CSV table of C-alpha atoms in Angstrom, one decimal:
chain,number,residue,atom,x,y,z
A,1,MET,CA,60.2,74.2,129.1
A,2,SER,CA,58.2,77.7,127.5
A,3,SER,CA,56.6,78.8,125.2
A,4,LEU,CA,57.7,81.7,123.1
A,5,PRO,CA,56.7,85.4,124.3
A,6,SER,CA,52.3,85.6,124.1
A,7,SER,CA,52.5,88.3,121.7
A,8,VAL,CA,53.6,85.8,118.8
A,9,VAL,CA,50.7,84.1,120.0
A,10,VAL,CA,47.1,85.1,118.7
A,11,ASN,CA,45.0,84.7,121.4
A,12,GLY,CA,41.3,84.9,120.5
A,13,GLY,CA,39.7,86.2,118.0
A,14,ILE,CA,37.1,83.2,118.3
A,15,SER,CA,39.3,80.4,116.9
A,16,PHE,CA,42.3,80.1,114.8
A,17,TRP,CA,39.3,78.2,112.3
A,18,TYR,CA,38.4,82.1,111.6
A,19,ALA,CA,41.5,83.5,111.3
A,20,ASP,CA,41.9,80.9,108.8
A,21,ASP,CA,38.8,81.6,106.7
A,22,GLY,CA,37.9,84.3,108.2
A,23,ILE,CA,35.0,86.2,109.3
A,24,PRO,CA,31.5,85.5,108.0
A,25,VAL,CA,29.7,88.4,106.1
A,26,ALA,CA,26.6,89.0,108.5
A,27,ARG,CA,22.9,89.0,108.2
A,28,GLU,CA,20.7,91.0,108.5
A,29,PRO,CA,19.1,91.0,111.8
A,30,LEU,CA,14.9,90.8,112.6
A,31,SER,CA,13.7,93.6,111.8
A,32,GLY,CA,10.5,93.3,114.3
A,33,ASP,CA,7.7,91.2,115.1
A,34,ALA,CA,7.2,88.2,112.9
A,35,SER,CA,5.6,84.2,112.5
A,36,ALA,CA,6.9,81.1,111.3
A,37,ASP,CA,6.0,77.7,111.9
A,38,VAL,CA,8.9,76.6,113.5
A,39,VAL,CA,11.7,79.4,114.9
A,40,ILE,CA,15.3,77.6,115.9
A,41,VAL,CA,17.2,79.6,118.6
A,42,GLY,CA,20.7,79.1,117.6
A,43,GLY,CA,22.4,79.0,114.6
A,44,GLY,CA,25.5,76.6,115.4
A,45,TYR,CA,25.8,72.9,114.3
A,46,THR,CA,22.3,71.8,116.4
A,47,GLY,CA,20.2,74.9,114.8
A,48,LEU,CA,21.3,74.5,111.2
A,49,TRP,CA,21.3,70.8,110.9
A,50,THR,CA,17.8,71.0,112.3
A,51,ALA,CA,16.7,73.6,109.7
A,52,TYR,CA,18.7,71.4,107.0
A,53,TYR,CA,16.4,68.7,108.0
A,54,LEU,CA,13.6,69.9,108.3
A,55,LYS,CA,13.1,71.7,105.3
A,56,LYS,CA,14.0,69.0,103.4
A,57,SER,CA,11.7,66.9,104.4
A,58,ALA,CA,8.5,69.3,104.3
A,59,PRO,CA,9.6,72.3,102.4
A,60,PHE,CA,6.7,74.3,102.9
A,61,LEU,CA,7.5,75.2,106.5
A,62,ARG,CA,8.0,78.6,107.6
A,63,ILE,CA,11.4,77.7,109.4
A,64,THR,CA,13.1,81.0,110.9
A,65,VAL,CA,17.0,80.7,112.7
A,66,LEU,CA,17.3,83.4,115.2
A,67,GLU,CA,21.6,83.7,116.4
A,68,GLN,CA,22.8,86.3,118.9
A,69,LYS,CA,26.1,86.6,117.3
A,70,PHE,CA,26.8,85.0,113.5
A,71,CYS,CA,26.2,81.1,112.7
A,72,GLY,CA,28.9,79.3,114.2
A,73,TYR,CA,30.4,82.2,116.8
A,74,GLY,CA,30.5,79.1,120.1
A,75,ALA,CA,31.1,75.9,119.7
A,76,SER,CA,30.2,75.0,116.1
A,77,GLY,CA,33.6,77.4,115.4
A,78,ARG,CA,35.6,76.8,118.2
A,79,ASN,CA,35.7,72.9,118.6
A,80,GLY,CA,38.7,70.7,117.4
A,81,GLY,CA,36.6,69.2,114.3
A,82,TRP,CA,36.0,65.6,115.5
A,83,LEU,CA,33.2,63.9,113.8
A,84,TYR,CA,33.3,60.6,115.7
A,85,ASN,CA,31.2,58.7,117.5
A,86,GLY,CA,30.8,59.2,121.0
A,87,VAL,CA,27.7,60.3,122.2
A,88,ALA,CA,27.3,61.2,125.9
A,89,GLY,CA,24.7,58.9,128.4
A,90,ARG,CA,24.9,55.8,126.1
A,91,ASP,CA,26.1,54.0,130.3
A,92,ARG,CA,23.2,56.2,131.8
A,93,TYR,CA,20.9,55.0,129.1
A,94,ALA,CA,21.8,51.1,128.6
A,95,ARG,CA,20.9,50.9,132.7
A,96,LEU,CA,17.3,52.9,132.0
A,97,HIS,CA,16.4,51.5,129.6
A,98,GLY,CA,18.2,48.0,128.3
A,99,ARG,CA,21.3,47.5,126.6
A,100,GLU,CA,19.8,47.0,123.6
A,101,ALA,CA,18.3,50.5,123.3
A,102,ALA,CA,21.8,51.9,123.7
A,103,VAL,CA,22.5,49.9,121.3
A,104,ARG,CA,21.0,51.1,118.6
A,105,LEU,CA,21.8,54.6,120.5
A,106,GLN,CA,25.5,53.6,119.4
A,107,LYS,CA,24.8,52.4,116.3
A,108,ALA,CA,22.6,55.7,115.1
A,109,MET,CA,26.1,57.2,115.8
A,110,ASN,CA,28.5,55.5,113.5
A,111,ASP,CA,25.7,56.1,110.9
A,112,THR,CA,26.1,59.6,111.8
A,113,VAL,CA,29.8,60.0,110.9
A,114,ASP,CA,29.4,58.8,107.2
A,115,GLU,CA,25.4,60.9,107.3
A,116,VAL,CA,28.1,64.4,107.7
A,117,VAL,CA,30.6,63.4,105.3
A,118,ALA,CA,27.7,62.7,102.6
A,119,VAL,CA,26.1,66.2,103.0
A,120,ALA,CA,29.0,67.7,102.6
A,121,GLU,CA,29.8,66.2,99.4
A,122,ALA,CA,26.3,66.6,98.1
A,123,GLU,CA,25.7,69.7,99.1
A,124,GLY,CA,29.6,70.6,97.6
A,125,ILE,CA,31.1,72.1,101.9
A,126,ASP,CA,34.8,71.7,101.1
A,127,ALA,CA,35.1,71.4,104.9
A,128,GLY,CA,39.1,69.8,105.0
A,129,VAL,CA,37.3,65.7,106.1
A,130,HIS,CA,39.3,63.3,105.8
A,131,LYS,CA,37.6,60.4,107.1
A,132,GLY,CA,41.0,58.8,109.6
A,133,GLY,CA,39.1,56.8,111.7
A,134,VAL,CA,40.3,57.7,116.2
A,135,LEU,CA,43.1,56.5,117.6
A,136,GLU,CA,42.7,56.9,121.3
A,137,VAL,CA,46.8,56.1,123.0
A,138,ALA,CA,47.9,54.9,126.5
A,139,THR,CA,51.4,56.2,127.9
A,140,THR,CA,50.8,54.7,131.4
A,141,PRO,CA,50.3,51.5,132.5
A,142,ALA,CA,47.0,52.9,134.4
A,143,GLN,CA,45.9,54.2,131.2
A,144,LEU,CA,46.9,50.8,129.3
A,145,ALA,CA,44.7,49.1,132.0
A,146,ARG,CA,41.5,51.9,131.1
A,147,LEU,CA,42.6,51.6,127.4
A,148,ARG,CA,41.9,47.5,127.3
A,149,ALA,CA,38.5,47.6,129.4
A,150,PHE,CA,37.2,50.8,127.1
A,151,HIS,CA,38.2,49.0,123.6
A,152,GLU,CA,35.9,45.0,125.4
A,153,HIS,CA,33.2,47.6,126.6
A,154,GLU,CA,32.8,49.2,123.0
A,155,LEU,CA,32.8,46.2,121.6
A,156,SER,CA,29.9,45.2,123.8
A,157,TYR,CA,27.7,47.8,121.7
A,158,GLY,CA,28.1,46.6,118.9
A,159,GLU,CA,31.5,47.8,117.1
A,160,LYS,CA,32.9,44.8,116.6
A,161,ASP,CA,34.9,46.9,113.7
A,162,ARG,CA,37.5,48.5,115.6
A,163,GLU,CA,41.2,47.8,116.8
A,164,LEU,CA,43.7,47.3,119.6
A,165,TYR,CA,47.4,47.8,119.4
A,166,GLY,CA,50.5,47.6,121.7
A,167,ALA,CA,53.2,49.9,121.4
A,168,ARG,CA,54.9,48.8,118.8
A,169,ARG,CA,51.5,48.9,116.1
A,170,THR,CA,50.8,52.3,117.6
A,171,ALA,CA,54.0,53.6,116.8
A,172,GLU,CA,53.2,52.3,113.0
A,173,ARG,CA,50.7,54.5,113.0
A,174,ILE,CA,51.8,57.7,115.5
A,175,ARG,CA,55.3,58.4,117.2
A,176,VAL,CA,53.5,59.5,120.8
A,177,ALA,CA,56.3,59.3,123.1
A,178,ASP,CA,56.3,56.7,125.5
A,179,ALA,CA,52.6,55.3,124.1
A,180,VAL,CA,52.5,51.5,125.5
A,181,GLY,CA,48.9,50.9,123.2
A,182,SER,CA,45.9,52.9,121.5
A,183,ALA,CA,42.7,51.9,120.2
A,184,TRP,CA,41.7,52.5,116.8
A,185,THR,CA,37.6,53.0,115.5
A,186,PRO,CA,37.4,53.5,111.7
A,187,HIS,CA,34.0,55.7,113.3
A,188,GLY,CA,35.5,58.9,113.1
A,189,ALA,CA,36.8,61.7,110.7
A,190,ARG,CA,39.1,65.3,110.8
A,191,LEU,CA,37.0,68.5,109.7
A,192,HIS,CA,37.9,72.5,109.5
A,193,PRO,CA,34.4,73.1,111.8
A,194,VAL,CA,33.8,76.6,110.3
A,195,LYS,CA,33.7,75.2,107.0
A,196,LEU,CA,31.6,72.7,107.7
A,197,VAL,CA,29.4,75.9,109.3
A,198,LYS,CA,29.9,78.2,107.0
A,199,GLY,CA,28.8,76.0,104.2
A,200,LEU,CA,25.7,74.5,106.2
A,201,ALA,CA,24.2,78.1,106.5
A,202,ALA,CA,24.3,78.8,103.4
A,203,ALA,CA,22.7,75.5,102.2
A,204,VAL,CA,20.0,76.3,104.6
A,205,GLU,CA,19.8,78.9,103.8
A,206,ALA,CA,19.7,78.1,99.7
A,207,LEU,CA,16.3,76.0,101.1
A,208,GLY,CA,14.5,79.3,101.9
A,209,VAL,CA,15.0,78.9,105.6
A,210,THR,CA,15.5,82.8,106.8
A,211,ILE,CA,18.5,83.3,109.4
A,212,HIS,CA,18.6,86.3,111.4
A,213,GLU,CA,22.3,87.1,113.4
A,214,SER,CA,23.2,89.4,115.6
A,215,THR,CA,19.6,88.5,117.4
A,216,PRO,CA,19.7,87.3,121.0
A,217,VAL,CA,17.1,85.5,122.1
A,218,THR,CA,16.5,87.0,125.7
A,219,GLU,CA,13.6,84.2,126.8
A,220,ILE,CA,11.6,81.4,125.7
A,221,ARG,CA,7.8,80.7,126.2
A,222,PRO,CA,5.7,78.8,124.1
A,223,GLY,CA,4.4,80.0,121.0
A,224,HIS,CA,7.8,82.6,121.2
A,225,ALA,CA,11.2,83.7,121.1
A,226,VAL,CA,11.6,87.1,122.7
A,227,THR,CA,14.1,89.4,120.8
A,228,PRO,CA,15.6,93.4,121.7
A,229,TYR,CA,14.1,93.8,117.5
A,230,GLY,CA,10.9,92.0,118.1
A,231,THR,CA,9.4,88.8,119.1
A,232,VAL,CA,9.0,85.7,116.5
A,233,ARG,CA,5.6,83.8,117.0
A,234,ALA,CA,6.0,79.9,115.8
A,235,SER,CA,3.8,76.6,116.9
A,236,TYR,CA,6.8,75.7,117.5
A,237,VAL,CA,10.0,77.2,119.1
A,238,LEU,CA,13.1,74.7,118.9
A,239,ARG,CA,15.9,75.6,121.5
A,240,CYS,CA,19.6,74.9,119.9
A,241,THR,CA,21.8,76.6,122.6
A,242,GLU,CA,24.1,73.8,123.7
A,243,GLY,CA,26.7,76.3,126.4
A,244,PHE,CA,25.1,79.6,125.8
A,245,THR,CA,21.7,77.9,127.1
A,246,ALA,CA,22.5,79.5,130.9
A,247,SER,CA,22.0,83.2,129.1
A,248,LEU,CA,18.6,82.7,129.2
A,249,LYS,CA,15.6,83.4,131.0
A,250,GLY,CA,15.0,80.8,133.9
A,251,GLN,CA,17.8,78.2,132.4
A,252,ARG,CA,20.7,79.3,134.5
A,253,ARG,CA,20.7,76.1,135.8
A,254,THR,CA,20.1,73.7,133.5
A,255,TRP,CA,23.5,73.3,131.4
A,256,LEU,CA,26.7,73.9,132.7
A,257,PRO,CA,28.9,75.9,130.1
A,258,MET,CA,32.1,74.2,130.3
A,259,ASN,CA,35.0,75.4,129.2
A,260,SER,CA,37.7,73.9,126.7
A,261,SER,CA,40.6,75.6,125.2
A,262,MET,CA,42.6,74.6,122.4
A,263,ILE,CA,45.9,75.9,120.5
A,264,ALA,CA,47.7,75.7,116.7
A,265,THR,CA,50.6,75.4,115.9
A,266,GLU,CA,52.7,76.7,112.8
A,267,PRO,CA,52.7,74.6,109.9
A,268,LEU,CA,55.1,71.8,110.6
A,269,THR,CA,57.5,71.1,107.7
A,270,ASP,CA,58.1,67.6,106.1
A,271,GLU,CA,60.5,66.3,108.1
A,272,GLN,CA,58.7,67.2,111.5
A,273,TRP,CA,55.8,65.0,110.0
A,274,ALA,CA,58.2,62.2,109.5
A,275,ALA,CA,59.4,62.4,112.9
A,276,ILE,CA,56.1,61.9,114.2
A,277,GLY,CA,54.4,60.0,111.7
A,278,TRP,CA,50.3,60.2,111.3
A,279,GLU,CA,49.7,60.0,108.1
A,280,GLY,CA,46.6,58.2,108.3
A,281,ARG,CA,45.5,61.8,109.4
A,282,GLU,CA,43.5,60.4,112.8
A,283,THR,CA,41.6,62.0,114.9
A,284,LEU,CA,44.3,61.9,118.0
A,285,GLY,CA,42.9,61.6,121.9
A,286,ASP,CA,44.6,60.2,125.2
A,287,MET,CA,43.0,58.0,128.5
A,288,ALA,CA,44.0,60.8,130.5
A,289,HIS,CA,41.2,62.0,133.3
A,290,ALA,CA,41.8,65.0,132.2
A,291,TYR,CA,42.5,64.0,128.3
A,292,MET,CA,43.6,65.6,125.3
A,293,TYR,CA,42.4,65.9,121.8
A,294,ALA,CA,44.2,66.7,118.8
A,295,GLN,CA,44.2,66.6,114.6
A,296,ARG,CA,46.3,67.5,112.0
A,297,THR,CA,45.4,70.0,110.5
A,298,ALA,CA,44.6,70.1,106.0
A,299,ASP,CA,47.8,72.9,106.3
A,300,GLY,CA,50.0,71.1,108.0
A,301,ARG,CA,49.3,71.7,111.9
A,302,ILE,CA,48.6,70.5,115.2
A,303,ALA,CA,45.2,71.5,116.9
A,304,LEU,CA,45.4,70.2,120.2
A,305,GLY,CA,43.1,71.2,123.2
A,306,GLY,CA,41.4,70.6,127.1
A,307,ARG,CA,41.0,71.9,129.5
A,308,GLY,CA,42.0,75.0,131.0
A,309,VAL,CA,39.6,77.0,133.2
A,310,PRO,CA,36.9,74.6,133.0
A,311,TYR,CA,34.6,77.2,134.4
A,312,ARG,CA,33.5,80.6,135.5
A,313,PHE,CA,32.0,81.8,138.2
A,314,GLY,CA,27.6,81.8,137.7
A,315,SER,CA,27.6,79.9,133.9
A,316,ARG,CA,29.1,83.1,132.5
A,317,THR,CA,31.0,83.1,128.7
A,318,ASP,CA,33.4,84.7,127.8
A,319,ASN,CA,33.2,87.0,124.5
A,320,ASP,CA,36.2,86.1,122.1
A,321,GLY,CA,37.1,83.0,123.1
A,322,ARG,CA,40.5,84.4,124.5
A,323,THR,CA,42.8,82.0,126.9
A,324,GLN,CA,44.5,82.5,130.0
A,325,GLU,CA,48.3,82.4,129.2
A,326,ALA,CA,49.0,79.2,131.7
A,327,THR,CA,46.6,77.7,129.7
A,328,VAL,CA,48.2,78.1,126.7
A,329,GLU,CA,51.3,77.0,128.6
A,330,ALA,CA,50.1,73.7,129.6
A,331,LEU,CA,48.3,72.6,126.2
A,332,ARG,CA,52.0,73.3,124.9
A,333,GLU,CA,53.5,71.3,127.1
A,334,ILE,CA,50.8,68.2,126.1
A,335,LEU,CA,52.3,68.6,122.7
A,336,VAL,CA,55.9,68.6,123.7
A,337,ARG,CA,55.5,66.0,125.7
A,338,PHE,CA,53.8,63.6,123.0
A,339,PHE,CA,56.3,65.0,120.5
A,340,PRO,CA,59.4,65.5,122.1
A,341,ALA,CA,60.6,66.6,118.1
A,342,LEU,CA,58.6,69.8,118.6
A,343,ALA,CA,59.9,71.5,121.0
A,344,GLY,CA,60.8,74.5,119.0
A,345,VAL,CA,57.8,75.0,117.1
A,346,ARG,CA,55.8,78.0,117.6
A,347,VAL,CA,52.1,78.0,118.7
A,348,GLU,CA,50.3,80.7,116.9
A,349,HIS,CA,46.9,80.6,118.2
A,350,ALA,CA,45.2,79.9,121.3
A,351,TRP,CA,41.1,80.0,122.1
A,352,SER,CA,38.3,78.8,123.9
A,353,GLY,CA,34.8,77.7,124.1
A,354,VAL,CA,31.7,76.6,126.1
A,355,LEU,CA,30.3,73.4,125.8
A,356,GLY,CA,27.0,72.0,127.7
A,357,VAL,CA,26.8,69.7,130.2
A,358,PRO,CA,23.8,68.5,131.7
A,359,ARG,CA,23.9,67.7,135.6
A,360,ASP,CA,24.3,63.8,134.4
A,361,TRP,CA,26.0,63.9,131.8
A,362,CYS,CA,24.0,62.3,129.2
A,363,ALA,CA,23.1,64.7,125.6
A,364,THR,CA,19.2,64.7,124.8
A,365,VAL,CA,16.5,65.5,122.7
A,366,THR,CA,13.0,66.7,123.4
A,367,LEU,CA,10.2,68.1,121.9
A,368,ASP,CA,7.1,68.7,124.6
A,369,ARG,CA,4.0,67.9,122.4
A,370,SER,CA,2.3,70.0,125.5
A,371,THR,CA,4.4,73.6,124.8
A,372,GLY,CA,5.8,73.4,121.7
A,373,LEU,CA,8.5,73.7,122.8
A,374,GLY,CA,11.6,71.4,122.1
A,375,TRP,CA,15.3,71.3,122.6
A,376,ALA,CA,18.5,69.6,121.7
A,377,GLY,CA,22.2,69.4,123.0
A,378,GLY,CA,24.4,68.6,126.6
A,379,TYR,CA,26.8,67.0,124.3
A,380,VAL,CA,29.5,67.3,126.6
A,381,GLY,CA,32.1,67.8,123.8
A,382,SER,CA,30.9,65.1,121.5
A,383,GLY,CA,29.2,67.6,119.1
A,384,VAL,CA,30.0,67.6,115.8
A,385,ALA,CA,29.1,64.3,114.8
A,386,THR,CA,26.0,64.0,117.5
A,387,THR,CA,24.3,67.9,116.6
A,388,ASN,CA,24.1,66.2,113.0
A,389,LEU,CA,21.5,63.6,115.1
A,390,ALA,CA,20.1,65.2,116.9
A,391,GLY,CA,19.2,68.1,114.3
A,392,ARG,CA,17.2,64.8,112.6
A,393,THR,CA,15.9,63.3,115.8
A,394,LEU,CA,14.0,66.8,116.3
A,395,ARG,CA,12.5,66.8,112.9
A,396,ASP,CA,11.4,63.3,113.4
A,397,LEU,CA,9.6,64.7,116.9
A,398,VAL,CA,8.1,67.9,115.2
A,399,GLN,CA,6.8,66.2,111.8
A,400,LEU,CA,5.1,63.1,113.9
A,401,ASP,CA,3.5,66.4,116.8
A,402,SER,CA,2.2,67.6,113.4
A,403,GLY,CA,1.0,65.5,111.8
A,404,HIS,CA,3.1,65.1,108.8
A,405,GLY,CA,4.9,61.9,109.8
A,406,GLY,CA,4.5,58.7,112.0
A,407,ARG,CA,7.3,57.2,114.7
A,408,THR,CA,10.7,56.5,113.1
A,409,GLU,CA,13.9,54.4,114.9
A,410,LEU,CA,15.3,58.0,115.8
A,411,THR,CA,12.0,59.4,118.2
A,412,ASP,CA,12.6,55.4,119.7
A,413,LEU,CA,16.1,56.1,121.1
A,414,PRO,CA,16.9,56.6,124.7
A,415,TRP,CA,18.2,59.7,124.9
A,416,VAL,CA,14.7,61.3,123.5
A,417,ASN,CA,12.6,63.6,125.9
A,418,HIS,CA,15.5,62.3,128.7
A,419,LYS,CA,14.7,64.3,132.0
A,420,VAL,CA,18.0,65.6,134.1
A,421,ARG,CA,17.7,67.6,137.1
A,422,LYS,CA,19.4,71.0,137.6
A,423,TRP,CA,22.6,71.2,138.5
A,424,GLU,CA,23.5,73.5,142.3
A,425,PRO,CA,23.3,77.1,142.9
A,426,GLU,CA,26.3,79.0,143.1
A,427,PRO,CA,28.9,78.8,144.6
A,428,LEU,CA,28.1,74.9,144.9
A,429,ARG,CA,28.8,74.2,141.4
A,430,TRP,CA,31.4,76.6,140.3
A,431,LEU,CA,33.4,74.9,143.7
A,432,GLY,CA,32.6,71.5,142.6
A,433,VAL,CA,34.0,71.8,139.0
A,434,GLN,CA,36.7,73.1,140.0
A,435,ALA,CA,37.7,70.5,142.8
A,436,MET,CA,36.6,67.8,139.9
A,437,TYR,CA,39.1,69.2,137.6
A,438,ALA,CA,41.7,69.6,140.4
A,439,THR,CA,41.3,65.7,141.1
A,440,TYR,CA,41.6,64.3,138.2
A,441,ARG,CA,44.7,66.1,137.3
A,442,THR,CA,46.4,65.0,140.2
A,443,ALA,CA,44.9,61.7,139.5
A,444,ASP,CA,47.1,62.0,136.2
A,445,ARG,CA,50.1,63.4,137.3
A,446,ARG,CA,50.4,60.6,140.5
A,447,GLU,CA,49.2,57.8,137.9
A,448,ARG,CA,52.6,59.0,135.4
A,449,LEU,CA,55.1,59.6,138.4
A,450,ARG,CA,53.9,56.3,140.5
A,451,PRO,CA,54.1,53.8,137.5
A,452,SER,CA,50.9,51.0,138.6
A,453,GLY,CA,48.8,49.2,136.2
A,454,GLU,CA,45.4,50.7,138.3
A,455,SER,CA,43.5,53.9,137.9
A,456,SER,CA,44.2,56.7,141.0
A,457,HIS,CA,41.4,56.5,142.8
A,458,LEU,CA,41.5,60.5,142.8
A,459,ALA,CA,39.5,59.9,139.8
A,460,ARG,CA,37.4,57.4,140.5
A,461,TRP,CA,36.1,59.6,143.6
A,462,ALA,CA,35.8,62.8,141.4
A,463,ASP,CA,33.4,60.6,138.9
A,464,ARG,CA,30.9,59.6,141.9
A,465,VAL,CA,31.0,63.0,142.5
A,466,ALA,CA,30.3,64.9,139.0
A,467,GLY,CA,27.9,62.2,138.8
A,468,ARG,CA,29.3,60.9,135.2
A,469,HIS,CA,29.0,57.5,136.4
């Protein structure tokens, strides 16, 4: 099975979403030293949601957002458009703080999906949102066993409205080759990531927040965000840089910039959609160890992603999203393995981006009341919705610290002020991540070739080494 020549595929160019909706007109960079009440470093979803909710709650605040490229250049403009209720680290938080605290975190995430949809509607942001839920399929006996265990696990966190399907019910929703079962939750929607981030940036600006683009922050210290164009002084400096955190002074080992890659097909014909189904437009995932994620786009394509080259030595990040040909081919193979009827469909775009991974795989929101420094991130690929909850939580933490608000349900969530140890120095972290994902892929191949209801021991070993459980 081979793809069309690489010359046909637009490779990089940030993402398909920008090719579809256009690169935004640049905002002015910082023009010299400045002051604010709150300075937010990073113009992605986390930074913009934080600015949005802070300014709505306290219109008197002078808020400045500093973005190294343009708003949404990073993961916010390159992701799979999965607005869903997953949050990284929930099981660990249950062990650390008790089951009830983790259930509260999960409920907050369930509500967050509807919050994003509601704000997009209220602000007139047409982001192609369709709330069809999340469907995760199993295609081997081992995956089916994990799926059933996963379903029961989610029920134990209070998600009573999810459903488990066998092969027939799965095929009624979507015809994935060899699918033997699936699980569905209503707490998910597909969207166009760039349309959301552009609309959110415009809404933030309309509220009176200052956004400076093409303004890289090189260092954050108490009361200061340092850039080549000047320093912004503020009582609160909030780091919202996710996968690009390693580029800041002193942050090289804080969060590992994990690479994820995607492809987008040409628009499918009505006959091709009829062969696949997918009329509910659910976001689609699977139960493989090296999992995939996909959506049916508003303009009738399939956008599908997974891990390509998972990590670049020295926590380096790419510039324009260019993706290795072998990764493009691997993603296309997943597409055709899932949907054999699409063997002749062209891949029109491929791209990559980085997401932030803490050493314990737990998303966190923090405000250090002694320094005024705050941060949020480490979403491990679940950021489209989690950023919204993080933004509202940072709002409440700033309000609490400044005396303009009290403790809230959000400030008491277990991910607040969670401390994570740093990643190992090189070359240990490069070797570890490469070995981890090579092991996951080997485990998936073995499970396909030797059908068994038991997960590969290789994957369990990789989980333990990675610290994921």
